C-alpha positions as a Markdown table, in Angstrom:
| # | Residue | x | y | z |
|---|---|---|---|---|
| 1 | Unk | -0.2 | -0.1 | 0.1 |
| 2 | Unk | 1.6 | 3.2 | -0.4 |
| 3 | Unk | 1.8 | 6.3 | 1.3 |
| 4 | Unk | -0.8 | 8.1 | -0.3 |
| 5 | Unk | -3.0 | 5.6 | 0.6 |
| 6 | Unk | -2.1 | 5.3 | 3.1 |
| 7 | Unk | -3.3 | 8.6 | 5.2 |
| 8 | Unk | -6.9 | 9.1 | 7.1 |
| 9 | Unk | -9.3 | 10.8 | 4.9 |
| 10 | Unk | -10.7 | 13.5 | 7.1 |
| 11 | Unk | -13.8 | 13.5 | 8.8 |
| 12 | Unk | -16.5 | 15.1 | 7.2 |
| 13 | Unk | -20.1 | 15.0 | 8.7 |
| 14 | Unk | -22.1 | 13.9 | 5.6 |
| 15 | Unk | -25.2 | 17.0 | 5.4 |
| 16 | Unk | -28.6 | 15.7 | 5.5 |
| 17 | Unk | -30.5 | 16.8 | 2.2 |
| 18 | Unk | -32.8 | 18.6 | 6.1 |
| 19 | Unk | -29.8 | 20.5 | 6.6 |
| 20 | Unk | -29.5 | 21.2 | 3.0 |
| 21 | Unk | -32.4 | 22.7 | 3.1 |
| 22 | Unk | -31.8 | 24.7 | 6.1 |
| 23 | Unk | -28.7 | 26.5 | 4.6 |
| 24 | Unk | -30.3 | 26.8 | 0.8 |
| 25 | Unk | -33.2 | 29.0 | 3.4 |
| 26 | Unk | -30.8 | 30.9 | 5.2 |
| 27 | Unk | -28.9 | 31.7 | 1.9 |
| 28 | Unk | -31.9 | 32.8 | 0.5 |
| 29 | Unk | -32.8 | 35.3 | 3.3 |
| 30 | Unk | -30.1 | 37.0 | 3.5 |
| 31 | Unk | -30.3 | 38.1 | 0.1 |
| 32 | Unk | -33.5 | 39.3 | 0.2 |
| 33 | Unk | -32.4 | 40.9 | 3.7 |
| 34 | Unk | -30.0 | 43.2 | 1.4 |
| 35 | Unk | -33.2 | 44.2 | -1.4 |
| 36 | Unk | -34.2 | 47.8 | -0.2 |
| 37 | Unk | -37.9 | 47.0 | 0.8 |
| 38 | Unk | -35.8 | 46.0 | 3.9 |
| 39 | Unk | -32.3 | 47.5 | 4.2 |
| 40 | Unk | -32.1 | 51.4 | 4.4 |
| 41 | Unk | -28.9 | 51.7 | 3.0 |
| 42 | Unk | -30.1 | 49.6 | 0.1 |
| 43 | Unk | -33.2 | 51.7 | -0.4 |
| 44 | Unk | -30.8 | 54.8 | -0.1 |
| 45 | Unk | -28.3 | 53.3 | -2.6 |
| 46 | Unk | -31.5 | 52.2 | -5.5 |
| 47 | Unk | -32.8 | 55.7 | -5.3 |
| 48 | Unk | -29.7 | 57.9 | -6.3 |
| 49 | Unk | -29.5 | 60.7 | -7.8 |
| 50 | Unk | -31.5 | 62.1 | -6.0 |
| 51 | Unk | -31.8 | 65.6 | -5.5 |
| 52 | Unk | -29.8 | 67.0 | -2.0 |
| 53 | Unk | -32.0 | 68.7 | -0.3 |
| 54 | Unk | -33.6 | 65.6 | -0.4 |
| 55 | Unk | -31.2 | 63.3 | 1.3 |
| 56 | Unk | -30.5 | 66.2 | 4.4 |
| 57 | Unk | -34.3 | 65.8 | 4.5 |
| 58 | Unk | -34.0 | 61.7 | 4.7 |
| 59 | Unk | -31.0 | 61.4 | 5.9 |
| 60 | Unk | -30.0 | 64.5 | 8.4 |
| 61 | Unk | -27.0 | 63.2 | 9.9 |
| 62 | Unk | -26.0 | 60.9 | 7.5 |
| 63 | Unk | -25.7 | 65.1 | 5.7 |
| 64 | Unk | -25.0 | 68.1 | 8.3 |
| 65 | Unk | -22.1 | 65.9 | 10.3 |
| 66 | Unk | -18.7 | 66.5 | 7.6 |
| 67 | Unk | -17.5 | 63.6 | 9.3 |
| 68 | Unk | -20.1 | 61.5 | 8.6 |
| 69 | Unk | -19.6 | 63.0 | 4.8 |
| 70 | Unk | -15.8 | 62.0 | 3.7 |
| 71 | Unk | -16.8 | 58.8 | 5.9 |
| 72 | Unk | -20.0 | 58.8 | 2.2 |
| 73 | Unk | -17.2 | 60.0 | -0.6 |
| 74 | Unk | -13.9 | 58.1 | 0.8 |
| 75 | Unk | -14.9 | 55.6 | 2.4 |
| 76 | Unk | -18.6 | 54.7 | 0.5 |
| 77 | Unk | -18.0 | 56.0 | -2.6 |
| 78 | Unk | -20.8 | 58.9 | -2.7 |
| 79 | Unk | -20.7 | 62.5 | -4.8 |
| 80 | Unk | -22.3 | 64.4 | -3.5 |
| 81 | Unk | -22.7 | 67.9 | -4.7 |
| 82 | Unk | -24.4 | 71.6 | -3.5 |
| 83 | Unk | -27.5 | 70.2 | -5.7 |
| 84 | Unk | -26.5 | 66.4 | -5.9 |
| 85 | Unk | -26.0 | 63.0 | -4.7 |
| 86 | Unk | -25.1 | 59.5 | -6.4 |
| 87 | Unk | -23.1 | 57.0 | -6.6 |
| 88 | Unk | -19.1 | 56.8 | -8.2 |
| 89 | Unk | -19.1 | 54.9 | -11.3 |
| 90 | Unk | -16.5 | 53.0 | -9.6 |
| 91 | Unk | -16.6 | 52.6 | -5.9 |
| 92 | Unk | -18.7 | 50.8 | -3.3 |
| 93 | Unk | -21.5 | 52.2 | -2.9 |
| 94 | Unk | -22.1 | 51.7 | -7.3 |
| 95 | Unk | -20.9 | 48.0 | -6.4 |
| 96 | Unk | -24.0 | 47.5 | -3.8 |
| 97 | Unk | -26.0 | 49.3 | -6.2 |
| 98 | Unk | -24.8 | 46.2 | -9.4 |
| 99 | Unk | -25.2 | 44.0 | -6.5 |
| 100 | Unk | -29.1 | 45.2 | -5.9 |
| 101 | Unk | -30.3 | 45.1 | -9.0 |
| 102 | Unk | -28.4 | 41.3 | -10.0 |
| 103 | Unk | -30.4 | 39.9 | -6.1 |
| 104 | Unk | -33.4 | 41.9 | -8.2 |
| 105 | Unk | -32.6 | 39.8 | -11.0 |
| 106 | Unk | -32.7 | 36.4 | -9.6 |
| 107 | Unk | -35.8 | 36.7 | -7.5 |
| 108 | Unk | -37.9 | 37.5 | -10.6 |
| 109 | Unk | -38.2 | 34.7 | -12.6 |
| 110 | Unk | -41.4 | 33.4 | -11.5 |
| 111 | Unk | -41.0 | 30.1 | -12.9 |
| 112 | Unk | -37.3 | 30.1 | -10.2 |
| 113 | Unk | -39.2 | 31.2 | -7.2 |
| 114 | Unk | -42.2 | 28.5 | -7.8 |
| 115 | Unk | -39.6 | 25.7 | -8.0 |
| 116 | Unk | -37.8 | 27.2 | -4.8 |
| 117 | Unk | -40.7 | 28.0 | -3.2 |
| 118 | Unk | -42.3 | 23.6 | -3.7 |
| 119 | Unk | -38.3 | 22.4 | -2.4 |
| 120 | Unk | -38.3 | 24.9 | 0.9 |
| 121 | Unk | -42.3 | 24.4 | 0.9 |
| 122 | Unk | -41.6 | 27.9 | 2.2 |
| 123 | Unk | -42.8 | 31.4 | 0.2 |
| 124 | Unk | -39.9 | 32.6 | -1.6 |
| 125 | Unk | -40.0 | 36.8 | -2.4 |
| 126 | Unk | -39.4 | 39.5 | -5.1 |
| 127 | Unk | -37.9 | 42.5 | -4.7 |
| 128 | Unk | -38.2 | 44.1 | -7.6 |
| 129 | Unk | -42.6 | 43.2 | -7.1 |
| 130 | Unk | -41.9 | 44.7 | -3.6 |
| 131 | Unk | -40.0 | 47.8 | -4.5 |
| 132 | Unk | -42.3 | 48.1 | -6.8 |
| 133 | Unk | -45.6 | 48.1 | -4.3 |
| 134 | Unk | -43.0 | 51.0 | -1.6 |
| 135 | Unk | -42.1 | 53.2 | -4.0 |
| 136 | Unk | -46.3 | 52.8 | -5.6 |
| 137 | Unk | -46.4 | 53.5 | -1.5 |
| 138 | Unk | -43.9 | 55.9 | -1.3 |
| 139 | Unk | -46.1 | 58.6 | -4.7 |
| 140 | Unk | -49.8 | 58.2 | -3.2 |
| 141 | Unk | -49.1 | 58.6 | 0.9 |
| 142 | Unk | -46.4 | 62.3 | 0.3 |
| 143 | Unk | -47.1 | 64.6 | 2.5 |
| 144 | Unk | -47.6 | 67.3 | -0.6 |
| 145 | Unk | -48.5 | 65.7 | -3.7 |
| 146 | Unk | -49.7 | 62.4 | -2.5 |
| 147 | Unk | -53.7 | 62.7 | -2.7 |
| 148 | Unk | -53.4 | 65.0 | -6.2 |
| 149 | Unk | -50.8 | 61.7 | -7.1 |
| 150 | Unk | -53.5 | 59.4 | -6.4 |
| 151 | Unk | -56.6 | 61.0 | -8.7 |
| 152 | Unk | -53.5 | 61.6 | -11.6 |
| 153 | Unk | -52.9 | 58.0 | -12.0 |
| 154 | Unk | -56.8 | 57.2 | -10.6 |
| 155 | Unk | -58.1 | 58.9 | -14.7 |
| 156 | Unk | -54.5 | 57.5 | -16.2 |
| 157 | Unk | -56.1 | 54.3 | -15.2 |
| 158 | Unk | -59.6 | 55.1 | -16.3 |
| 159 | Unk | -58.6 | 57.5 | -19.5 |
| 160 | Unk | -55.0 | 57.0 | -20.5 |
| 161 | Unk | -53.5 | 54.2 | -23.2 |
| 162 | Unk | -52.7 | 51.1 | -21.7 |
| 163 | Unk | -50.8 | 49.4 | -24.3 |
| 164 | Unk | -48.0 | 52.3 | -23.1 |
| 165 | Unk | -47.7 | 52.7 | -19.5 |
| 166 | Unk | -51.9 | 54.3 | -19.3 |
| 167 | Unk | -49.6 | 56.9 | -21.7 |
| 168 | Unk | -51.8 | 60.2 | -21.1 |
| 169 | Unk | -51.2 | 64.2 | -22.5 |
| 170 | Unk | -50.8 | 66.8 | -18.9 |
| 171 | Unk | -53.8 | 69.2 | -20.6 |
| 172 | Unk | -55.9 | 66.0 | -20.6 |
| 173 | Unk | -54.2 | 65.7 | -17.4 |
| 174 | Unk | -55.7 | 68.8 | -16.0 |
| 175 | Unk | -59.0 | 68.6 | -17.2 |
| 176 | Unk | -59.6 | 65.5 | -15.8 |
| 177 | Unk | -58.0 | 66.0 | -12.1 |
| 178 | Unk | -58.5 | 69.9 | -9.8 |
| 179 | Unk | -55.1 | 69.6 | -10.2 |
| 180 | Unk | -53.1 | 73.6 | -12.1 |
| 181 | Unk | -50.2 | 73.4 | -15.0 |
| 182 | Unk | -48.0 | 74.5 | -13.1 |
| 183 | Unk | -48.7 | 71.7 | -9.7 |
| 184 | Unk | -48.4 | 68.7 | -12.6 |
| 185 | Unk | -45.2 | 70.1 | -13.6 |
| 186 | Unk | -43.6 | 69.1 | -9.9 |
| 187 | Unk | -45.8 | 66.0 | -9.9 |
| 188 | Unk | -43.9 | 65.0 | -12.5 |
| 189 | Unk | -40.6 | 65.7 | -12.5 |
| 190 | Unk | -41.3 | 64.5 | -9.0 |
| 191 | Unk | -42.3 | 60.6 | -10.2 |
| 192 | Unk | -39.7 | 60.8 | -13.1 |
| 193 | Unk | -36.9 | 62.1 | -11.3 |
| 194 | Unk | -37.0 | 61.1 | -7.7 |
| 195 | Unk | -38.9 | 58.0 | -7.9 |
| 196 | Unk | -38.6 | 56.7 | -11.2 |
| 197 | Unk | -42.4 | 56.0 | -11.2 |
| 198 | Unk | -43.0 | 57.5 | -14.8 |
| 199 | Unk | -41.1 | 57.6 | -18.4 |
| 200 | Unk | -39.7 | 62.0 | -18.7 |
| 201 | Unk | -42.4 | 61.8 | -21.8 |
| 202 | Unk | -42.4 | 65.6 | -23.0 |
| 203 | Unk | -46.2 | 66.7 | -22.4 |
| 204 | Unk | -47.5 | 63.7 | -21.0 |
| 205 | Unk | -47.8 | 60.9 | -17.6 |
| 206 | Unk | -46.5 | 57.4 | -18.0 |
| 207 | Unk | -45.4 | 54.8 | -16.3 |
| 208 | Unk | -41.9 | 53.7 | -17.1 |
| 209 | Unk | -42.0 | 50.4 | -18.7 |
| 210 | Unk | -40.9 | 47.6 | -15.7 |
| 211 | Unk | -43.5 | 49.2 | -13.1 |
| 212 | Unk | -46.3 | 48.2 | -15.8 |
| 213 | Unk | -44.8 | 44.1 | -15.9 |
| 214 | Unk | -46.3 | 44.1 | -12.4 |
| 215 | Unk | -50.9 | 45.4 | -13.2 |
| 216 | Unk | -51.4 | 44.2 | -9.7 |
| 217 | Unk | -49.8 | 46.5 | -7.6 |
| 218 | Unk | -50.3 | 49.0 | -9.3 |
| 219 | Unk | -54.6 | 48.4 | -9.5 |
| 220 | Unk | -53.9 | 47.5 | -5.3 |
| 221 | Unk | -52.4 | 50.8 | -4.7 |
| 222 | Unk | -54.3 | 52.6 | -6.7 |
| 223 | Unk | -58.8 | 51.2 | -5.6 |
| 224 | Unk | -60.9 | 52.4 | -7.9 |
| 225 | Unk | -63.0 | 56.2 | -7.8 |
| 226 | Unk | -65.5 | 54.9 | -8.9 |
C-alpha cells in the first residue's frame, strides 16, 4: 500500500437534505435582506441620484455632519455636490447598487421562485415587485403631493393608453383633475426624478415599463374611485 493510500481521509459529517434545505433557505433570506424594502442603506443607494436637499431631509445626520460626509465620499463612494448626491462609477456604493440589481434579477424569475418554493415549502419573495409596490405607496402617501398623485394615477388608469404605460397627456390630466398645470409639472418631476415611476416624456404622463410588468401592484395601490 502506498503512502498516499495509507493516509487517513479527513472526516466530514454527511450533510442531510434537511440541513441542505435549511442552509439554502438561510442563503435566500440573506440575499433578500439586502433588498431596498428591507434595508435602509440599500434603499438609499437604489434611489440615487437624488437632490441633496431631499437626502438631507431623509437622512439628516448623515448629510449635516462633515465627518460622516467624508466617510460617505471617501469610504462609501458617494459623490456629494451642492445640488445632488449620486454614486461614483467605481466604489462601494455603485458595487452595492449592482449587487442589489443582480439579486432583484435573480428573484424576478417566476418559474425559479415556484420551483424553489415547492422544494423548500416556503414562500420565496420577489424583491423587485416589493420595491415597485413600496415606491407606489411612497408616491400616493407623499405629504405634499400624495392625494393629487392618487387622482392623477386614477385618471391615467381610466382614460390612458394601457398598452403604453397608461399614457395620458398633461392637458387631459388637467381637464380631468383639479390639479393645476404648474402643480402637475412639479408632480411629474417628483415621479420621474425622485421615484423613477414615470418615463421622462414631454407633455405626457406614462408609467415606466417595469411598473407595467406588475399590473396587480398598480391596482392594489390605486383602488378605483368609481
